Structure formats: C-alpha cells, structure tokens
Amino acid sequence: MTIPAELRYTSDHEWVAVDGDVATIGITDFAQAALGDVVFVSLPEVGDTITAGDAVGEIESTKSVSDLVAPVSGEVTEVNAAAVEATDLLNSDPFGEGWLVRVRFAELPGDLLDAAAYQELIGE
C-alpha cells in the first residue's frame, strides 16, 4: 500500500498536498482498493465554499457509494475534470492524475495525520 510521506491524511481516507494556501485533495490508495473499480465521481464546482468535515462529493464504485469528505475549509479553485471523465484514474493513479479538487484555505485543520499515523490507522 502506497503512503507518500510528504502528504497529510484524514481518517476518511483522503490525502492532502499543501502548496502555499492551496490544498490538493484526493483519495488514498487504501480507499481506492477498498472501493474497487470507480465508475462515477461527483465533485463540488469551482467557486464553491466547502467546510472541513462535510460531504462535498460522491465516489461510486462497483461495490458501494462513498462520500468525499472535505479535509479543509475554503474555496474550490480547481476540479480535476479528467478524473470525472476517466474515473479509472482514481484506481490507477490516486496520488497523481487521480487527484480530485484544489481548495484555497485560510488554515489547515489540526487533525490531519502524517504518513506514520495514517499507516497506523489502516494497520499497515
């Protein structure tokens, strides 16, 4: 299971990459493996304001439907249209081309996990 050390994680199995005041958000390798083949993705729109802890989208797989839970609060600045169109990117490259949204935030929540804590959470 891949767990990049430079990212932050949530207990809902999203990852967060921080670049200045912008967070890129996606689902973890653990999440995509648990979901199975992703067949549909619903994401917020550019300009939407999202709140950490709220469901802001859905990821549907052949096994189930899961909420995408916002790990940060802020304004959506970009949505990965490629991942919406080619949902298999979430399975094949969850930390790269399968990213989901970018959000401009004012403050990072204190409950984001580092790689070691996330690894412990998933029992790896």
mmCIF file of N, CA and C in Angstrom:
data_model
loop_
_atom_site.group_PDB
_atom_site.id
_atom_site.type_symbol
_atom_site.label_atom_id
_atom_site.label_comp_id
_atom_site.label_asym_id
_atom_site.label_seq_id
_atom_site.Cartn_x
_atom_site.Cartn_y
_atom_site.Cartn_z
ATOM 1 N N MET A 1 0.846 -1.171 0.000
ATOM 2 C CA MET A 1 0.000 0.000 0.000
ATOM 3 C C MET A 1 0.899 1.245 0.000
ATOM 4 N N THR A 2 0.661 2.139 -0.931
ATOM 5 C CA THR A 2 1.459 3.357 -1.049
ATOM 6 C C THR A 2 0.928 4.430 -0.100
ATOM 7 N N ILE A 3 1.850 5.040 0.690
ATOM 8 C CA ILE A 3 1.507 6.131 1.603
ATOM 9 C C ILE A 3 2.621 7.172 1.501
ATOM 10 N N PRO A 4 2.521 8.108 0.535
ATOM 11 C CA PRO A 4 3.582 9.106 0.374
ATOM 12 C C PRO A 4 3.810 9.926 1.648
ATOM 13 N N ALA A 5 5.068 10.040 2.046
ATOM 14 C CA ALA A 5 5.432 10.705 3.304
ATOM 15 C C ALA A 5 5.156 12.198 3.290
ATOM 16 N N GLU A 6 5.164 12.839 2.116
ATOM 17 C CA GLU A 6 5.013 14.289 2.057
ATOM 18 C C GLU A 6 3.565 14.770 2.165
ATOM 19 N N LEU A 7 2.609 13.846 2.157
ATOM 20 C CA LEU A 7 1.195 14.206 2.210
ATOM 21 C C LEU A 7 0.653 14.143 3.631
ATOM 22 N N ARG A 8 -0.508 14.739 3.834
ATOM 23 C CA ARG A 8 -1.274 14.617 5.069
ATOM 24 C C ARG A 8 -2.514 13.797 4.741
ATOM 25 N N TYR A 9 -3.123 13.182 5.749
ATOM 26 C CA TYR A 9 -4.215 12.242 5.537
ATOM 27 C C TYR A 9 -5.345 12.493 6.529
ATOM 28 N N THR A 10 -6.536 11.973 6.172
ATOM 29 C CA THR A 10 -7.675 12.036 7.083
ATOM 30 C C THR A 10 -8.085 10.620 7.464
ATOM 31 N N SER A 11 -8.846 10.506 8.520
ATOM 32 C CA SER A 11 -9.369 9.193 8.914
ATOM 33 C C SER A 11 -10.451 8.722 7.947
ATOM 34 N N ASP A 12 -10.904 9.626 7.050
ATOM 35 C CA ASP A 12 -11.870 9.257 5.999
ATOM 36 C C ASP A 12 -11.170 8.816 4.719
ATOM 37 N N HIS A 13 -9.843 8.696 4.770
ATOM 38 C CA HIS A 13 -9.023 8.158 3.682
ATOM 39 C C HIS A 13 -8.886 9.107 2.486
ATOM 40 N N GLU A 14 -8.831 10.409 2.781
ATOM 41 C CA GLU A 14 -8.438 11.389 1.779
ATOM 42 C C GLU A 14 -7.009 11.812 2.062
ATOM 43 N N TRP A 15 -6.315 12.253 1.012
ATOM 44 C CA TRP A 15 -4.976 12.808 1.184
ATOM 45 C C TRP A 15 -5.019 14.297 0.842
ATOM 46 N N VAL A 16 -4.058 15.027 1.409
ATOM 47 C CA VAL A 16 -3.966 16.468 1.209
ATOM 48 C C VAL A 16 -2.506 16.815 0.909
ATOM 49 N N ALA A 17 -2.288 17.486 -0.220
ATOM 50 C CA ALA A 17 -0.970 18.020 -0.559
ATOM 51 C C ALA A 17 -1.076 19.538 -0.456
ATOM 52 N N VAL A 18 -0.199 20.147 0.324
ATOM 53 C CA VAL A 18 -0.264 21.586 0.567
ATOM 54 C C VAL A 18 0.805 22.298 -0.252
ATOM 55 N N ASP A 19 0.377 23.352 -0.975
ATOM 56 C CA ASP A 19 1.275 24.213 -1.729
ATOM 57 C C ASP A 19 0.858 25.653 -1.442
ATOM 58 N N GLY A 20 1.540 26.270 -0.471
ATOM 59 C CA GLY A 20 1.145 27.615 -0.043
ATOM 60 C C GLY A 20 -0.202 27.556 0.648
ATOM 61 N N ASP A 21 -1.186 28.286 0.092
ATOM 62 C CA ASP A 21 -2.520 28.280 0.691
ATOM 63 C C ASP A 21 -3.513 27.453 -0.126
ATOM 64 N N VAL A 22 -2.991 26.540 -0.938
ATOM 65 C CA VAL A 22 -3.854 25.678 -1.751
ATOM 66 C C VAL A 22 -3.604 24.219 -1.377
ATOM 67 N N ALA A 23 -4.692 23.516 -1.132
ATOM 68 C CA ALA A 23 -4.635 22.091 -0.819
ATOM 69 C C ALA A 23 -5.183 21.307 -2.002
ATOM 70 N N THR A 24 -4.395 20.353 -2.486
ATOM 71 C CA THR A 24 -4.880 19.407 -3.484
ATOM 72 C C THR A 24 -5.355 18.182 -2.712
ATOM 73 N N ILE A 25 -6.541 17.692 -3.075
ATOM 74 C CA ILE A 25 -7.203 16.629 -2.311
ATOM 75 C C ILE A 25 -7.515 15.453 -3.238
ATOM 76 N N GLY A 26 -7.333 14.249 -2.716
ATOM 77 C CA GLY A 26 -7.697 13.036 -3.443
ATOM 78 C C GLY A 26 -7.999 11.927 -2.456
ATOM 79 N N ILE A 27 -8.250 10.740 -2.976
ATOM 80 C CA ILE A 27 -8.466 9.586 -2.103
ATOM 81 C C ILE A 27 -7.190 8.770 -2.052
ATOM 82 N N THR A 28 -7.003 8.065 -0.960
ATOM 83 C CA THR A 28 -5.784 7.290 -0.752
ATOM 84 C C THR A 28 -5.813 5.966 -1.520
ATOM 85 N N ASP A 29 -4.663 5.358 -1.595
ATOM 86 C CA ASP A 29 -4.529 4.037 -2.195
ATOM 87 C C ASP A 29 -5.399 3.037 -1.438
ATOM 88 N N PHE A 30 -5.426 3.158 -0.113
ATOM 89 C CA PHE A 30 -6.264 2.289 0.720
ATOM 90 C C PHE A 30 -7.730 2.436 0.330
ATOM 91 N N ALA A 31 -8.186 3.694 0.152
ATOM 92 C CA ALA A 31 -9.588 3.956 -0.194
ATOM 93 C C ALA A 31 -9.943 3.371 -1.552
ATOM 94 N N GLN A 32 -9.088 3.603 -2.550
ATOM 95 C CA GLN A 32 -9.422 3.096 -3.884
ATOM 96 C C GLN A 32 -9.438 1.578 -3.907
ATOM 97 N N ALA A 33 -8.557 0.943 -3.147
ATOM 98 C CA ALA A 33 -8.535 -0.521 -3.089
ATOM 99 C C ALA A 33 -9.806 -1.051 -2.425
ATOM 100 N N ALA A 34 -10.249 -0.368 -1.365
ATOM 101 C CA ALA A 34 -11.466 -0.795 -0.665
ATOM 102 C C ALA A 34 -12.709 -0.584 -1.528
ATOM 103 N N LEU A 35 -12.711 0.489 -2.316
ATOM 104 C CA LEU A 35 -13.864 0.785 -3.164
ATOM 105 C C LEU A 35 -13.992 -0.177 -4.331
ATOM 106 N N GLY A 36 -12.881 -0.595 -4.886
ATOM 107 C CA GLY A 36 -12.919 -1.381 -6.120
ATOM 108 C C GLY A 36 -12.959 -0.430 -7.308
ATOM 109 N N ASP A 37 -13.440 -0.905 -8.437
ATOM 110 C CA ASP A 37 -13.443 -0.112 -9.664
ATOM 111 C C ASP A 37 -14.381 1.088 -9.528
ATOM 112 N N VAL A 38 -13.817 2.298 -9.615
ATOM 113 C CA VAL A 38 -14.609 3.525 -9.534
ATOM 114 C C VAL A 38 -15.306 3.739 -10.869
ATOM 115 N N VAL A 39 -16.627 3.992 -10.814
ATOM 116 C CA VAL A 39 -17.416 4.151 -12.041
ATOM 117 C C VAL A 39 -18.042 5.534 -12.176
ATOM 118 N N PHE A 40 -18.100 6.317 -11.083
ATOM 119 C CA PHE A 40 -18.725 7.647 -11.136
ATOM 120 C C PHE A 40 -18.142 8.511 -10.030
ATOM 121 N N VAL A 41 -17.896 9.778 -10.358
ATOM 122 C CA VAL A 41 -17.384 10.737 -9.385
ATOM 123 C C VAL A 41 -18.201 12.020 -9.490
ATOM 124 N N SER A 42 -18.675 12.508 -8.370
ATOM 125 C CA SER A 42 -19.382 13.787 -8.286
ATOM 126 C C SER A 42 -18.557 14.703 -7.389
ATOM 127 N N LEU A 43 -18.226 15.903 -7.889
ATOM 128 C CA LEU A 43 -17.363 16.832 -7.152
ATOM 129 C C LEU A 43 -18.024 18.198 -7.035
ATOM 130 N N PRO A 44 -17.569 19.018 -6.068
ATOM 131 C CA PRO A 44 -18.089 20.379 -5.989
ATOM 132 C C PRO A 44 -17.642 21.173 -7.211
ATOM 133 N N GLU A 45 -18.204 22.357 -7.395
ATOM 134 C CA GLU A 45 -17.850 23.195 -8.540
ATOM 135 C C GLU A 45 -16.838 24.250 -8.136
ATOM 136 N N VAL A 46 -16.062 24.718 -9.108
ATOM 137 C CA VAL A 46 -15.127 25.817 -8.875
ATOM 138 C C VAL A 46 -15.928 27.011 -8.348
ATOM 139 N N GLY A 47 -15.413 27.611 -7.281
ATOM 140 C CA GLY A 47 -16.090 28.737 -6.648
ATOM 141 C C GLY A 47 -16.914 28.355 -5.437
ATOM 142 N N ASP A 48 -17.232 27.059 -5.298
ATOM 143 C CA ASP A 48 -17.980 26.603 -4.119
ATOM 144 C C ASP A 48 -17.131 26.783 -2.865
ATOM 145 N N THR A 49 -17.782 27.109 -1.761
ATOM 146 C CA THR A 49 -17.125 27.148 -0.463
ATOM 147 C C THR A 49 -17.448 25.843 0.242
ATOM 148 N N ILE A 50 -16.400 25.158 0.717
ATOM 149 C CA ILE A 50 -16.603 23.882 1.398
ATOM 150 C C ILE A 50 -16.110 23.995 2.838
ATOM 151 N N THR A 51 -16.635 23.127 3.689
ATOM 152 C CA THR A 51 -16.306 23.136 5.112
ATOM 153 C C THR A 51 -15.726 21.782 5.505
ATOM 154 N N ALA A 52 -14.589 21.820 6.198
ATOM 155 C CA ALA A 52 -13.946 20.590 6.652
ATOM 156 C C ALA A 52 -14.938 19.729 7.422
ATOM 157 N N GLY A 53 -14.963 18.452 7.089
ATOM 158 C CA GLY A 53 -15.841 17.505 7.752
ATOM 159 C C GLY A 53 -17.159 17.276 7.035
ATOM 160 N N ASP A 54 -17.502 18.155 6.061
ATOM 161 C CA ASP A 54 -18.745 17.999 5.315
ATOM 162 C C ASP A 54 -18.535 17.144 4.070
ATOM 163 N N ALA A 55 -19.564 16.420 3.672
ATOM 164 C CA ALA A 55 -19.533 15.686 2.417
ATOM 165 C C ALA A 55 -19.628 16.700 1.276
ATOM 166 N N VAL A 56 -18.686 16.623 0.336
ATOM 167 C CA VAL A 56 -18.662 17.587 -0.768
ATOM 168 C C VAL A 56 -18.745 16.904 -2.134
ATOM 169 N N GLY A 57 -18.867 15.607 -2.145
ATOM 170 C CA GLY A 57 -18.983 14.856 -3.378
ATOM 171 C C GLY A 57 -19.217 13.397 -3.086
ATOM 172 N N GLU A 58 -19.320 12.619 -4.163
ATOM 173 C CA GLU A 58 -19.520 11.179 -4.020
ATOM 174 C C GLU A 58 -18.605 10.427 -4.970
ATOM 175 N N ILE A 59 -18.204 9.251 -4.524
ATOM 176 C CA ILE A 59 -17.415 8.346 -5.353
ATOM 177 C C ILE A 59 -18.163 7.018 -5.365
ATOM 178 N N GLU A 60 -18.590 6.629 -6.556
ATOM 179 C CA GLU A 60 -19.352 5.398 -6.711
ATOM 180 C C GLU A 60 -18.466 4.352 -7.372
ATOM 181 N N SER A 61 -18.500 3.161 -6.803
ATOM 182 C CA SER A 61 -17.728 2.056 -7.371
ATOM 183 C C SER A 61 -18.671 0.895 -7.655
ATOM 184 N N THR A 62 -18.089 -0.171 -8.148
ATOM 185 C CA THR A 62 -18.880 -1.367 -8.391
ATOM 186 C C THR A 62 -19.356 -1.998 -7.085
ATOM 187 N N LYS A 63 -18.739 -1.596 -5.957
ATOM 188 C CA LYS A 63 -19.088 -2.165 -4.653
ATOM 189 C C LYS A 63 -20.012 -1.275 -3.828
ATOM 190 N N SER A 64 -19.805 0.068 -3.893
ATOM 191 C CA SER A 64 -20.541 0.949 -2.995
ATOM 192 C C SER A 64 -20.452 2.399 -3.454
ATOM 193 N N VAL A 65 -21.136 3.262 -2.703
ATOM 194 C CA VAL A 65 -21.043 4.710 -2.893
ATOM 195 C C VAL A 65 -20.484 5.292 -1.604
ATOM 196 N N SER A 66 -19.457 6.134 -1.732
ATOM 197 C CA SER A 66 -18.838 6.758 -0.562
ATOM 198 C C SER A 66 -18.829 8.268 -0.729
ATOM 199 N N ASP A 67 -18.976 8.967 0.390
ATOM 200 C CA ASP A 67 -18.873 10.420 0.375
ATOM 201 C C ASP A 67 -17.415 10.838 0.281
ATOM 202 N N LEU A 68 -17.178 11.930 -0.439
ATOM 203 C CA LEU A 68 -15.899 12.613 -0.383
ATOM 204 C C LEU A 68 -16.057 13.666 0.703
ATOM 205 N N VAL A 69 -15.294 13.518 1.777
ATOM 206 C CA VAL A 69 -15.398 14.415 2.930
ATOM 207 C C VAL A 69 -14.275 15.443 2.848
ATOM 208 N N ALA A 70 -14.648 16.718 2.944
ATOM 209 C CA ALA A 70 -13.662 17.798 2.834
ATOM 210 C C ALA A 70 -12.697 17.758 4.018
ATOM 211 N N PRO A 71 -11.389 17.669 3.743
ATOM 212 C CA PRO A 71 -10.414 17.691 4.835
ATOM 213 C C PRO A 71 -10.045 19.113 5.271
ATOM 214 N N VAL A 72 -10.370 20.105 4.432
ATOM 215 C CA VAL A 72 -10.082 21.509 4.735
ATOM 216 C C VAL A 72 -11.295 22.350 4.378
ATOM 217 N N SER A 73 -11.363 23.542 4.957
ATOM 218 C CA SER A 73 -12.401 24.515 4.606
ATOM 219 C C SER A 73 -11.808 25.540 3.664
ATOM 220 N N GLY A 74 -12.605 25.997 2.712
ATOM 221 C CA GLY A 74 -12.138 27.043 1.815
ATOM 222 C C GLY A 74 -12.916 27.071 0.523
ATOM 223 N N GLU A 75 -12.323 27.736 -0.485
ATOM 224 C CA GLU A 75 -12.967 27.885 -1.784
ATOM 225 C C GLU A 75 -12.341 26.933 -2.794
ATOM 226 N N VAL A 76 -13.193 26.216 -3.512
ATOM 227 C CA VAL A 76 -12.723 25.306 -4.554
ATOM 228 C C VAL A 76 -12.177 26.153 -5.704
ATOM 229 N N THR A 77 -10.897 25.944 -6.039
ATOM 230 C CA THR A 77 -10.255 26.709 -7.105
ATOM 231 C C THR A 77 -10.098 25.909 -8.385
ATOM 232 N N GLU A 78 -10.143 24.584 -8.277
ATOM 233 C CA GLU A 78 -9.969 23.732 -9.455
ATOM 234 C C GLU A 78 -10.577 22.369 -9.185
ATOM 235 N N VAL A 79 -11.157 21.788 -10.216
ATOM 236 C CA VAL A 79 -11.716 20.438 -10.165
ATOM 237 C C VAL A 79 -11.051 19.638 -11.278
ATOM 238 N N ASN A 80 -10.667 18.411 -10.984
ATOM 239 C CA ASN A 80 -9.999 17.571 -11.969
ATOM 240 C C ASN A 80 -11.037 16.929 -12.889
ATOM 241 N N ALA A 81 -11.331 17.604 -13.993
ATOM 242 C CA ALA A 81 -12.308 17.101 -14.951
ATOM 243 C C ALA A 81 -11.873 15.764 -15.538
ATOM 244 N N ALA A 82 -10.561 15.551 -15.680
ATOM 245 C CA ALA A 82 -10.061 14.284 -16.231
ATOM 246 C C ALA A 82 -10.465 13.110 -15.347
ATOM 247 N N ALA A 83 -10.444 13.298 -14.028
ATOM 248 C CA ALA A 83 -10.816 12.221 -13.109
ATOM 249 C C ALA A 83 -12.322 11.955 -13.136
ATOM 250 N N VAL A 84 -13.104 12.982 -13.432
ATOM 251 C CA VAL A 84 -14.557 12.806 -13.547
ATOM 252 C C VAL A 84 -14.878 12.039 -14.828
ATOM 253 N N GLU A 85 -14.166 12.381 -15.899
ATOM 254 C CA GLU A 85 -14.397 11.732 -17.195
ATOM 255 C C GLU A 85 -13.809 10.320 -17.257
ATOM 256 N N ALA A 86 -12.612 10.150 -16.711
ATOM 257 C CA ALA A 86 -11.919 8.853 -16.733
ATOM 258 C C ALA A 86 -11.736 8.398 -15.284
ATOM 259 N N THR A 87 -12.814 7.891 -14.704
ATOM 260 C CA THR A 87 -12.822 7.553 -13.277
ATOM 261 C C THR A 87 -11.797 6.489 -12.906
ATOM 262 N N ASP A 88 -11.323 5.722 -13.873
ATOM 263 C CA ASP A 88 -10.306 4.715 -13.582
ATOM 264 C C ASP A 88 -8.997 5.339 -13.096
ATOM 265 N N LEU A 89 -8.811 6.661 -13.301
ATOM 266 C CA LEU A 89 -7.623 7.344 -12.781
ATOM 267 C C LEU A 89 -7.548 7.260 -11.256
ATOM 268 N N LEU A 90 -8.705 7.213 -10.590
ATOM 269 C CA LEU A 90 -8.706 7.109 -9.129
ATOM 270 C C LEU A 90 -8.131 5.773 -8.686
ATOM 271 N N ASN A 91 -8.328 4.732 -9.487
ATOM 272 C CA ASN A 91 -7.766 3.424 -9.168
ATOM 273 C C ASN A 91 -6.317 3.303 -9.610
ATOM 274 N N SER A 92 -6.000 3.788 -10.800
ATOM 275 C CA SER A 92 -4.666 3.574 -11.360
ATOM 276 C C SER A 92 -3.627 4.559 -10.832
ATOM 277 N N ASP A 93 -4.033 5.777 -10.454
ATOM 278 C CA ASP A 93 -3.067 6.798 -10.038
ATOM 279 C C ASP A 93 -3.693 7.744 -9.004
ATOM 280 N N PRO A 94 -4.097 7.225 -7.831
ATOM 281 C CA PRO A 94 -4.826 8.058 -6.869
ATOM 282 C C PRO A 94 -4.027 9.238 -6.337
ATOM 283 N N PHE A 95 -2.694 9.154 -6.328
ATOM 284 C CA PHE A 95 -1.877 10.248 -5.800
ATOM 285 C C PHE A 95 -1.352 11.173 -6.896
ATOM 286 N N GLY A 96 -1.656 10.870 -8.150
ATOM 287 C CA GLY A 96 -1.161 11.683 -9.258
ATOM 288 C C GLY A 96 -2.309 12.222 -10.080
ATOM 289 N N GLU A 97 -2.514 11.614 -11.270
ATOM 290 C CA GLU A 97 -3.560 12.075 -12.186
ATOM 291 C C GLU A 97 -4.969 11.915 -11.618
ATOM 292 N N GLY A 98 -5.120 11.132 -10.557
ATOM 293 C CA GLY A 98 -6.430 10.904 -9.957
ATOM 294 C C GLY A 98 -6.798 11.878 -8.850
ATOM 295 N N TRP A 99 -6.045 12.990 -8.706
ATOM 296 C CA TRP A 99 -6.430 13.994 -7.697
ATOM 297 C C TRP A 99 -7.837 14.502 -8.022
ATOM 298 N N LEU A 100 -8.524 15.077 -7.034
ATOM 299 C CA LEU A 100 -9.930 15.446 -7.240
ATOM 300 C C LEU A 100 -10.184 16.952 -7.271
ATOM 301 N N VAL A 101 -9.818 17.665 -6.208
ATOM 302 C CA VAL A 101 -10.092 19.105 -6.148
ATOM 303 C C VAL A 101 -8.924 19.851 -5.528
ATOM 304 N N ARG A 102 -8.862 21.150 -5.841
ATOM 305 C CA ARG A 102 -7.921 22.052 -5.180
ATOM 306 C C ARG A 102 -8.741 23.122 -4.471
ATOM 307 N N VAL A 103 -8.312 23.413 -3.239
ATOM 308 C CA VAL A 103 -9.053 24.323 -2.370
ATOM 309 C C VAL A 103 -8.100 25.354 -1.783
ATOM 310 N N ARG A 104 -8.480 26.644 -1.896
ATOM 311 C CA ARG A 104 -7.723 27.700 -1.221
ATOM 312 C C ARG A 104 -8.250 27.773 0.211
ATOM 313 N N PHE A 105 -7.347 27.626 1.169
ATOM 314 C CA PHE A 105 -7.753 27.577 2.574
ATOM 315 C C PHE A 105 -7.061 28.684 3.370
ATOM 316 N N ALA A 106 -7.653 29.028 4.515
ATOM 317 C CA ALA A 106 -7.042 30.017 5.408
ATOM 318 C C ALA A 106 -6.200 29.338 6.472
ATOM 319 N N GLU A 107 -6.635 28.149 6.901
ATOM 320 C CA GLU A 107 -5.951 27.439 7.975
ATOM 321 C C GLU A 107 -6.138 25.940 7.797
ATOM 322 N N LEU A 108 -5.065 25.194 8.001
ATOM 323 C CA LEU A 108 -5.160 23.731 7.954
ATOM 324 C C LEU A 108 -5.719 23.212 9.271
ATOM 325 N N PRO A 109 -6.624 22.256 9.216
ATOM 326 C CA PRO A 109 -7.120 21.650 10.452
ATOM 327 C C PRO A 109 -5.996 20.922 11.187
ATOM 328 N N GLY A 110 -6.087 20.883 12.502
ATOM 329 C CA GLY A 110 -5.071 20.227 13.317
ATOM 330 C C GLY A 110 -5.187 18.718 13.366
ATOM 331 N N ASP A 111 -6.267 18.164 12.790
ATOM 332 C CA ASP A 111 -6.476 16.720 12.901
ATOM 333 C C ASP A 111 -5.968 15.927 11.695
ATOM 334 N N LEU A 112 -5.258 16.583 10.768
ATOM 335 C CA LEU A 112 -4.689 15.840 9.645
ATOM 336 C C LEU A 112 -3.552 14.950 10.145
ATOM 337 N N LEU A 113 -3.452 13.767 9.584
ATOM 338 C CA LEU A 113 -2.466 12.777 10.013
ATOM 339 C C LEU A 113 -1.227 12.829 9.136
ATOM 340 N N ASP A 114 -0.064 12.561 9.719
ATOM 341 C CA ASP A 114 1.124 12.375 8.894
ATOM 342 C C ASP A 114 1.117 10.929 8.389
ATOM 343 N N ALA A 115 2.077 10.594 7.528
ATOM 344 C CA ALA A 115 2.102 9.270 6.920
ATOM 345 C C ALA A 115 2.187 8.144 7.955
ATOM 346 N N ALA A 116 2.986 8.338 8.984
ATOM 347 C CA ALA A 116 3.136 7.290 10.008
ATOM 348 C C ALA A 116 1.821 7.058 10.762
ATOM 349 N N ALA A 117 1.134 8.132 11.107
ATOM 350 C CA ALA A 117 -0.139 8.000 11.823
ATOM 351 C C ALA A 117 -1.209 7.366 10.915
ATOM 352 N N TYR A 118 -1.198 7.720 9.639
ATOM 353 C CA TYR A 118 -2.156 7.113 8.717
ATOM 354 C C TYR A 118 -1.863 5.625 8.526
ATOM 355 N N GLN A 119 -0.590 5.305 8.430
ATOM 356 C CA GLN A 119 -0.183 3.908 8.291
ATOM 357 C C GLN A 119 -0.674 3.093 9.487
ATOM 358 N N GLU A 120 -0.559 3.669 10.669
ATOM 359 C CA GLU A 120 -1.037 3.007 11.882
ATOM 360 C C GLU A 120 -2.554 2.864 11.846
ATOM 361 N N LEU A 121 -3.255 3.901 11.368
ATOM 362 C CA LEU A 121 -4.720 3.880 11.293
ATOM 363 C C LEU A 121 -5.209 2.716 10.438
ATOM 364 N N ILE A 122 -4.569 2.492 9.316
ATOM 365 C CA ILE A 122 -5.048 1.436 8.404
ATOM 366 C C ILE A 122 -4.416 0.080 8.695
ATOM 367 N N GLY A 123 -3.548 0.034 9.703
ATOM 368 C CA GLY A 123 -2.973 -1.233 10.127
ATOM 369 C C GLY A 123 -1.917 -1.789 9.207
ATOM 370 N N GLU A 124 -1.216 -0.911 8.523
ATOM 371 C CA GLU A 124 -0.142 -1.355 7.613
ATOM 372 C C GLU A 124 1.181 -1.399 8.337
#
